[in-house]
mmCIF file of C-alpha atoms and ligand atoms in Angstrom:
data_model
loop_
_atom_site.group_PDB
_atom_site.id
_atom_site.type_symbol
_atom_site.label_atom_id
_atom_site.label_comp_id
_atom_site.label_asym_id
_atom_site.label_seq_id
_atom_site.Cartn_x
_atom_site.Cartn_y
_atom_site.Cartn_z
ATOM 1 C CA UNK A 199 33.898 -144.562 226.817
ATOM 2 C CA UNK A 200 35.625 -145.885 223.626
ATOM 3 C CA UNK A 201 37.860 -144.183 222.020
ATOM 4 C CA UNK A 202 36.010 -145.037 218.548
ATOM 5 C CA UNK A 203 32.875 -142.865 219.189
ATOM 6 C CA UNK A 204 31.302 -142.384 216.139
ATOM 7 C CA UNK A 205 30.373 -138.915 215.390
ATOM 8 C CA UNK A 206 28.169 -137.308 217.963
ATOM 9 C CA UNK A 207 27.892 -140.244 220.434
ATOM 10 C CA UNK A 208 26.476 -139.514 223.748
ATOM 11 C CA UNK A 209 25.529 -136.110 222.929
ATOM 12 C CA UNK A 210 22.079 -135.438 223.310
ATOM 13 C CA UNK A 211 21.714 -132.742 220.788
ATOM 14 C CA UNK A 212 22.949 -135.362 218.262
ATOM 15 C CA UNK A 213 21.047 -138.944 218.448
ATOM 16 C CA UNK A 214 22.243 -141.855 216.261
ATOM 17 C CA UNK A 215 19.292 -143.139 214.661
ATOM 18 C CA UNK A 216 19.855 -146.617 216.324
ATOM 19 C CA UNK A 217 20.522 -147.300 219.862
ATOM 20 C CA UNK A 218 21.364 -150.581 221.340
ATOM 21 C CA UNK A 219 20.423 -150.891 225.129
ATOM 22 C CA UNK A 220 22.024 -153.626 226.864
ATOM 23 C CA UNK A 221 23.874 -155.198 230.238
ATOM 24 C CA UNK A 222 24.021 -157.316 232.654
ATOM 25 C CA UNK A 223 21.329 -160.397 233.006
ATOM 26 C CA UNK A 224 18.748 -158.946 235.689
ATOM 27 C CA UNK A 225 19.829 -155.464 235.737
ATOM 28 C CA UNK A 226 16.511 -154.524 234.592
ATOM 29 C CA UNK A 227 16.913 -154.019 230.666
ATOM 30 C CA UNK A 228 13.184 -155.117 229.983
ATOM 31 C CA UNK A 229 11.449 -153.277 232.405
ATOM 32 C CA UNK A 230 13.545 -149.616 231.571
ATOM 33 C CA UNK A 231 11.906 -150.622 227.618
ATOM 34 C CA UNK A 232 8.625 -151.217 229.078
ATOM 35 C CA UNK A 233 9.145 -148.100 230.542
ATOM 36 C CA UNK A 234 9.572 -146.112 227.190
ATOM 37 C CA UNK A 235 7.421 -148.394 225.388
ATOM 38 C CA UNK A 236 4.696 -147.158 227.534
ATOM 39 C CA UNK A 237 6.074 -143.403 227.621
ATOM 40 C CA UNK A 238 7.834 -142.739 224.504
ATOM 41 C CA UNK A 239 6.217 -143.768 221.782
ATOM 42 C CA UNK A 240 7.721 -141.452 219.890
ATOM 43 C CA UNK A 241 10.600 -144.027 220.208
ATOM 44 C CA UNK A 242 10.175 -147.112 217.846
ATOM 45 C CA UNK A 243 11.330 -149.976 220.074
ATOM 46 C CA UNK A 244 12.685 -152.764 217.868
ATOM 47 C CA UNK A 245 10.520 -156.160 218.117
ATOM 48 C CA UNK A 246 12.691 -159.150 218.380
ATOM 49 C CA UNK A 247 12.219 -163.083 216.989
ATOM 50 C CA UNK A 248 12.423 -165.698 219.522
ATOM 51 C CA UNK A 249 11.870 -169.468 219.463
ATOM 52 C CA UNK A 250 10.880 -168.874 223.764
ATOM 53 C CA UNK A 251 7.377 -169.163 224.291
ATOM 54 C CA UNK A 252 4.785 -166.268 225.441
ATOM 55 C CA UNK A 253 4.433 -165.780 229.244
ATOM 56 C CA UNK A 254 1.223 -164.825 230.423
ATOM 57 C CA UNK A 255 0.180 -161.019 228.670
ATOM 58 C CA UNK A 256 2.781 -161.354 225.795
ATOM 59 C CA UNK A 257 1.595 -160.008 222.706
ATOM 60 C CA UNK A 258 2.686 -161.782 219.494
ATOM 61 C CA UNK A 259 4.079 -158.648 217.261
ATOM 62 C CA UNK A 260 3.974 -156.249 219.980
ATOM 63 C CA UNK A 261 6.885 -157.972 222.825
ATOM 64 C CA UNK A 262 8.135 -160.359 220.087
ATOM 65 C CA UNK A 263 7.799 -162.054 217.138
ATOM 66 C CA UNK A 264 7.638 -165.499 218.583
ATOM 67 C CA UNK A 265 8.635 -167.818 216.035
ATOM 68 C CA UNK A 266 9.450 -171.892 215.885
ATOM 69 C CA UNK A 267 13.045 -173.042 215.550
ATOM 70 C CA UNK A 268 12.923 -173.577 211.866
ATOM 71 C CA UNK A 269 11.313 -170.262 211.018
ATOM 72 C CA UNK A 270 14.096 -168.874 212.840
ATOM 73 C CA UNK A 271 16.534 -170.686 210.948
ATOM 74 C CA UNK A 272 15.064 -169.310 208.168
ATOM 75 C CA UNK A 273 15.268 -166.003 208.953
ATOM 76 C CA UNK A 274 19.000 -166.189 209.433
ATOM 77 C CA UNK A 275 19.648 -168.271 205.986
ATOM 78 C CA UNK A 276 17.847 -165.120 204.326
ATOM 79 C CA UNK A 277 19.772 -163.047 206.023
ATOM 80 C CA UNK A 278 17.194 -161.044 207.925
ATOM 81 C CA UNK A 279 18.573 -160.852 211.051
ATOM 82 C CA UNK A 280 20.872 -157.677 212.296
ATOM 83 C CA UNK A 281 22.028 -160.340 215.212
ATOM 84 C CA UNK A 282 21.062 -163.144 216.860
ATOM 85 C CA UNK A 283 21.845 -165.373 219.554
ATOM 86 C CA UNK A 284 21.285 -167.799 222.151
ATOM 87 C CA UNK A 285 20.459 -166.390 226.033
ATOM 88 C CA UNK A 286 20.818 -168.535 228.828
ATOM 89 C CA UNK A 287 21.711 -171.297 227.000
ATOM 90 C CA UNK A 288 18.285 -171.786 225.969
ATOM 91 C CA UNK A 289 16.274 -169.744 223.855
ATOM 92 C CA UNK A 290 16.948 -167.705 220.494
ATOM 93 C CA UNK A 291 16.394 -164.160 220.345
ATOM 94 C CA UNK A 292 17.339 -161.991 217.409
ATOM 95 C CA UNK A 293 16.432 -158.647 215.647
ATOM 96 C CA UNK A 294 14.631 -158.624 212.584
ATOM 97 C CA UNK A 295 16.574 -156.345 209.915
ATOM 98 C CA UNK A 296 14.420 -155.032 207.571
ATOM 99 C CA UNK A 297 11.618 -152.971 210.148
ATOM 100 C CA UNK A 298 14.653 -151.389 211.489
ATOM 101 C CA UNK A 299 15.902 -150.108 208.241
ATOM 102 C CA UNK A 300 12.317 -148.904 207.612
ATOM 103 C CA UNK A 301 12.334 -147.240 210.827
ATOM 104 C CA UNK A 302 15.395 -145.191 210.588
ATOM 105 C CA UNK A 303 14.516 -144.254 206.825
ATOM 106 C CA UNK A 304 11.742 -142.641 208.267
ATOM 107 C CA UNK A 305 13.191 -140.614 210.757
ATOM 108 C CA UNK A 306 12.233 -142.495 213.728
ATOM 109 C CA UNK A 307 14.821 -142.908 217.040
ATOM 110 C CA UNK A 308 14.842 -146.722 216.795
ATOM 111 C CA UNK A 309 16.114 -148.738 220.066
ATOM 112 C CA UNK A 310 17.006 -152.273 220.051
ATOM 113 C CA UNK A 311 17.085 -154.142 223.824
ATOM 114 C CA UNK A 312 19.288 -156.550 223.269
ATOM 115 C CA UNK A 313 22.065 -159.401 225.186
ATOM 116 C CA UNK A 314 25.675 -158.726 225.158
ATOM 117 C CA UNK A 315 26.594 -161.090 222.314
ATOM 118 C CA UNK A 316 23.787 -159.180 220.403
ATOM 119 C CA UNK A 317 25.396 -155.680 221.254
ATOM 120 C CA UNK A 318 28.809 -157.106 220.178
ATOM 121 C CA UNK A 319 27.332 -158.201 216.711
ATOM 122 C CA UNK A 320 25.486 -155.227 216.116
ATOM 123 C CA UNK A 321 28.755 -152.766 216.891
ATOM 124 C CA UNK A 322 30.141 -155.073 213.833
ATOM 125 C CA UNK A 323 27.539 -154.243 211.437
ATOM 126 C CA UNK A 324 26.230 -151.267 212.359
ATOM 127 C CA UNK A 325 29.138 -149.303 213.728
ATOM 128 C CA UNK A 326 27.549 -145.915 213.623
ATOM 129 C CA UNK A 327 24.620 -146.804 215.968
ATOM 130 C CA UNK A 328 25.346 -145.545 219.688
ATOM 131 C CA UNK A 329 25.648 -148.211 222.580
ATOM 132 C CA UNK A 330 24.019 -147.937 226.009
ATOM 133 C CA UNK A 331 24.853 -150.126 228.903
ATOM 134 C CA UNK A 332 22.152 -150.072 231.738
ATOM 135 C CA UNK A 333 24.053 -150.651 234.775
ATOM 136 C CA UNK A 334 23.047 -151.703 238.772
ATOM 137 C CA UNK A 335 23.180 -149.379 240.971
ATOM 138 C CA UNK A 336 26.100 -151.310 242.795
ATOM 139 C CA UNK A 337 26.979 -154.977 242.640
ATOM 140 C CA UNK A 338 24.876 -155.695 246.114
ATOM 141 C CA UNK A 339 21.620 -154.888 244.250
ATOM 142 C CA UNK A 340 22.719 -156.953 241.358
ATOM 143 C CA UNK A 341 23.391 -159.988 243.475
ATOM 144 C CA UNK A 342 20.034 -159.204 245.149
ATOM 145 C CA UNK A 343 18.376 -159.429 241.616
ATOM 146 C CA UNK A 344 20.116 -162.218 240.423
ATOM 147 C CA UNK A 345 19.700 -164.495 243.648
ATOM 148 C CA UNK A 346 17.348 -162.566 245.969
ATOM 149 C CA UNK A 347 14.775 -165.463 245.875
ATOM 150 C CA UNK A 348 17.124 -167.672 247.089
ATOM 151 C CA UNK A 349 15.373 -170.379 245.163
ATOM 152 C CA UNK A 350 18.506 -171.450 243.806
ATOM 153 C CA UNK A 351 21.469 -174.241 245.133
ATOM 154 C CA UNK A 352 24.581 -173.126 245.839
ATOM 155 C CA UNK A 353 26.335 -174.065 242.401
ATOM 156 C CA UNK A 354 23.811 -171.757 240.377
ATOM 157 C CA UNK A 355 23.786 -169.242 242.428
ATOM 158 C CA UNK A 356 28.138 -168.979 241.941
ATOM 159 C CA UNK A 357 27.139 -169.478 238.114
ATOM 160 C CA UNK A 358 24.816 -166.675 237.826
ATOM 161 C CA UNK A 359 27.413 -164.300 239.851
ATOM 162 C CA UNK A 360 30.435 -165.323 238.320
ATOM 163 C CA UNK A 361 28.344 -164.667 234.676
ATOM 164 C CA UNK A 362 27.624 -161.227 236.336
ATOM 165 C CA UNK A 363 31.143 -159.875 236.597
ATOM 166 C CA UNK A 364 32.066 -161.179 233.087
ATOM 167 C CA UNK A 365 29.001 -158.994 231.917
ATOM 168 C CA UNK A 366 29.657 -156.232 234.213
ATOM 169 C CA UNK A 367 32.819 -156.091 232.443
ATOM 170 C CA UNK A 368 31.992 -155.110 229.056
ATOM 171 C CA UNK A 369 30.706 -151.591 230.376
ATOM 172 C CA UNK A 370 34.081 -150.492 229.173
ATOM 173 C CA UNK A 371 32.794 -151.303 225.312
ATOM 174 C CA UNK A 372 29.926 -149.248 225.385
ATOM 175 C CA UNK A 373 29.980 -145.125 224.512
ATOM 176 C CA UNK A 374 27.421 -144.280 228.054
ATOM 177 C CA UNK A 375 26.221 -145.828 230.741
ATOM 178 C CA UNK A 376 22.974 -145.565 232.252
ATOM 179 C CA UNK A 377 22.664 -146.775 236.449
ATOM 180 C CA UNK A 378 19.275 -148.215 236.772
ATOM 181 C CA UNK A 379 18.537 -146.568 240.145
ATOM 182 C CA UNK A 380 15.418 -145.888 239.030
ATOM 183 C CA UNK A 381 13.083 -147.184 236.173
ATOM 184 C CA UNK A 382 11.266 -143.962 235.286
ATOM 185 C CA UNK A 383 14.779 -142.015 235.984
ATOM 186 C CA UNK A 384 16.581 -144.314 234.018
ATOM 187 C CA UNK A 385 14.131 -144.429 231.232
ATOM 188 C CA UNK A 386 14.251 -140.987 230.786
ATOM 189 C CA UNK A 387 17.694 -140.229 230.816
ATOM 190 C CA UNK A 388 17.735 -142.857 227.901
ATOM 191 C CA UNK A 389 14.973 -141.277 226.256
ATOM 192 C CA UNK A 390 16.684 -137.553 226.255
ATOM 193 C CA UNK A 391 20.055 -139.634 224.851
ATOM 194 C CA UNK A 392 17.240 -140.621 221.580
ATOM 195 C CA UNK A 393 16.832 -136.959 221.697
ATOM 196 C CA UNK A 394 13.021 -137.305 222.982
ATOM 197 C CA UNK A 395 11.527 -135.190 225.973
ATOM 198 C CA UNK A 396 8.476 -136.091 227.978
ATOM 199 C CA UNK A 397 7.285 -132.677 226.495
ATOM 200 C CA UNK A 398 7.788 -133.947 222.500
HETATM 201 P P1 5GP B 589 13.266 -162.542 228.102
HETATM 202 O O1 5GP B 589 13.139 -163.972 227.640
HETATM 203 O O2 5GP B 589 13.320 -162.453 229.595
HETATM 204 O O3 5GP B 589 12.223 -161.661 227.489
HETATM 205 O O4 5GP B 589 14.659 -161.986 227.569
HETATM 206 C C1 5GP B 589 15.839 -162.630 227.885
HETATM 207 C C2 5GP B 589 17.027 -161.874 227.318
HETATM 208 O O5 5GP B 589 16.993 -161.856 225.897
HETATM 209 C C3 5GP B 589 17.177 -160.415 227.751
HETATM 210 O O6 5GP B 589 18.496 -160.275 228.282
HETATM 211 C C4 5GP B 589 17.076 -159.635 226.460
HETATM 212 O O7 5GP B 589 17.963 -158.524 226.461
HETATM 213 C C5 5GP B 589 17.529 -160.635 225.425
HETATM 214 N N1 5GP B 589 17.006 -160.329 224.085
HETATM 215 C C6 5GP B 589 15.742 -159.951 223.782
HETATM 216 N N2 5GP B 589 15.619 -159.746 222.463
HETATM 217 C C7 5GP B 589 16.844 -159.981 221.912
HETATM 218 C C8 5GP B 589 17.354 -159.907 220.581
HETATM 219 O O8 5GP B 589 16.672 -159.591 219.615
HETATM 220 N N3 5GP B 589 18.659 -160.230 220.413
HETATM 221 C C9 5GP B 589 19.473 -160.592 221.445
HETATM 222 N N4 5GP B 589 20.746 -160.870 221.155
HETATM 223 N N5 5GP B 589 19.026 -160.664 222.710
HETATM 224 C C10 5GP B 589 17.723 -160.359 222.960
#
């Protein structure tokens, strides 16, 4: 935990309006929001921009916003974006600003699933908003995500692990942590932290 909590961090009784989910490449991040996207939708789960394109069942609106490079560009000139940033080296991915500011006007728990760099940016702007870092269960299952297929040589699989202990590392800057021993488990605990039951 750090020791600049804002008020009423990790206390279930007293949600921030925005929470910012994030951790460690292949931990699981999308599939825990999947989770409360199909569960919770009492919880308004922030759509983000990206220049990637759509896999296969991607909804344009509903998983992102997917968007071409200058359109992003765009979007950052105009200042509409709460963060952004580049994952993997590849692709960008950032959070449109103005549907969360609608959001948490009305009332709603808003949660953002976002990278690392993302988190950092939004604990800059947005101070007040409570961060969540969804960790493995241990580092063995990590490594088991992260190079289980063993489609990978030698030199990326050391990239992608040495990557994973830099990320594992920034658990320290976030107010909880949530293991990912379980989807549903994990999902829920995050939901109670919005201060939303199964029951609501
Ligand atoms: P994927 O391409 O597999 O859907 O997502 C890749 C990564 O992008 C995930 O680690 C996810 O957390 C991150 N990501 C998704 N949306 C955003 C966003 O709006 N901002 C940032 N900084 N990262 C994002």
């Amino acid at each position: 935990m750090s020791p600049d909590l804002p008020t009423g961090a990790g206390a279930a009784t007293a949600p921030a309006p925005v929470t910012v989910l994030a951790g460690p490449t292949a931990v699981g991040k999308g599939t825990v929001s999947a989770a409360i996207r199909a569960r919770y939708p009492q919880i308004w789960l922030s759509v983000s921009a990206t220049t990637r394109a759509p896999r296969p069942g991607e909804v344009d609106g509903v998983h992102y916003r997917f968007v071409g490079e200058e359109e992003f560009s765009r979007l950052i000139e105009d200042g509409q974006m709460l963060e952004w940033a580049v994952v993997h080296g590849r692709n960008k991915y950032g959070t449109p600003r103005g549907p969360v500011e609608e959001k948490v006007a009305e009332g709603r728990p808003v949660l953002l699933e976002i990278d690392l760099a993302g988190a950092r940016q939004v604990r800059e702007s947005l101070p007040e908003a409570r961060f969540v870092f969804l960790a493995p269960p241990d580092w063995d299952t990590l490594v088991q995500r992260l190079v289980g297929r063993g489609t990978e040589d030698e030199e990326e699989r050391e990239r992608r692990l040495a990557t994973a202990r830099v990320e594992l590392a920034a658990e320290d800057e976030f107010d909880v942590t949530i293991v990912n021993d379980s989807v549903d488990r994990a999902a829920d605990e995050l939901a109670r932290l919005l201060g939303v039951n199964d029951l609501t």
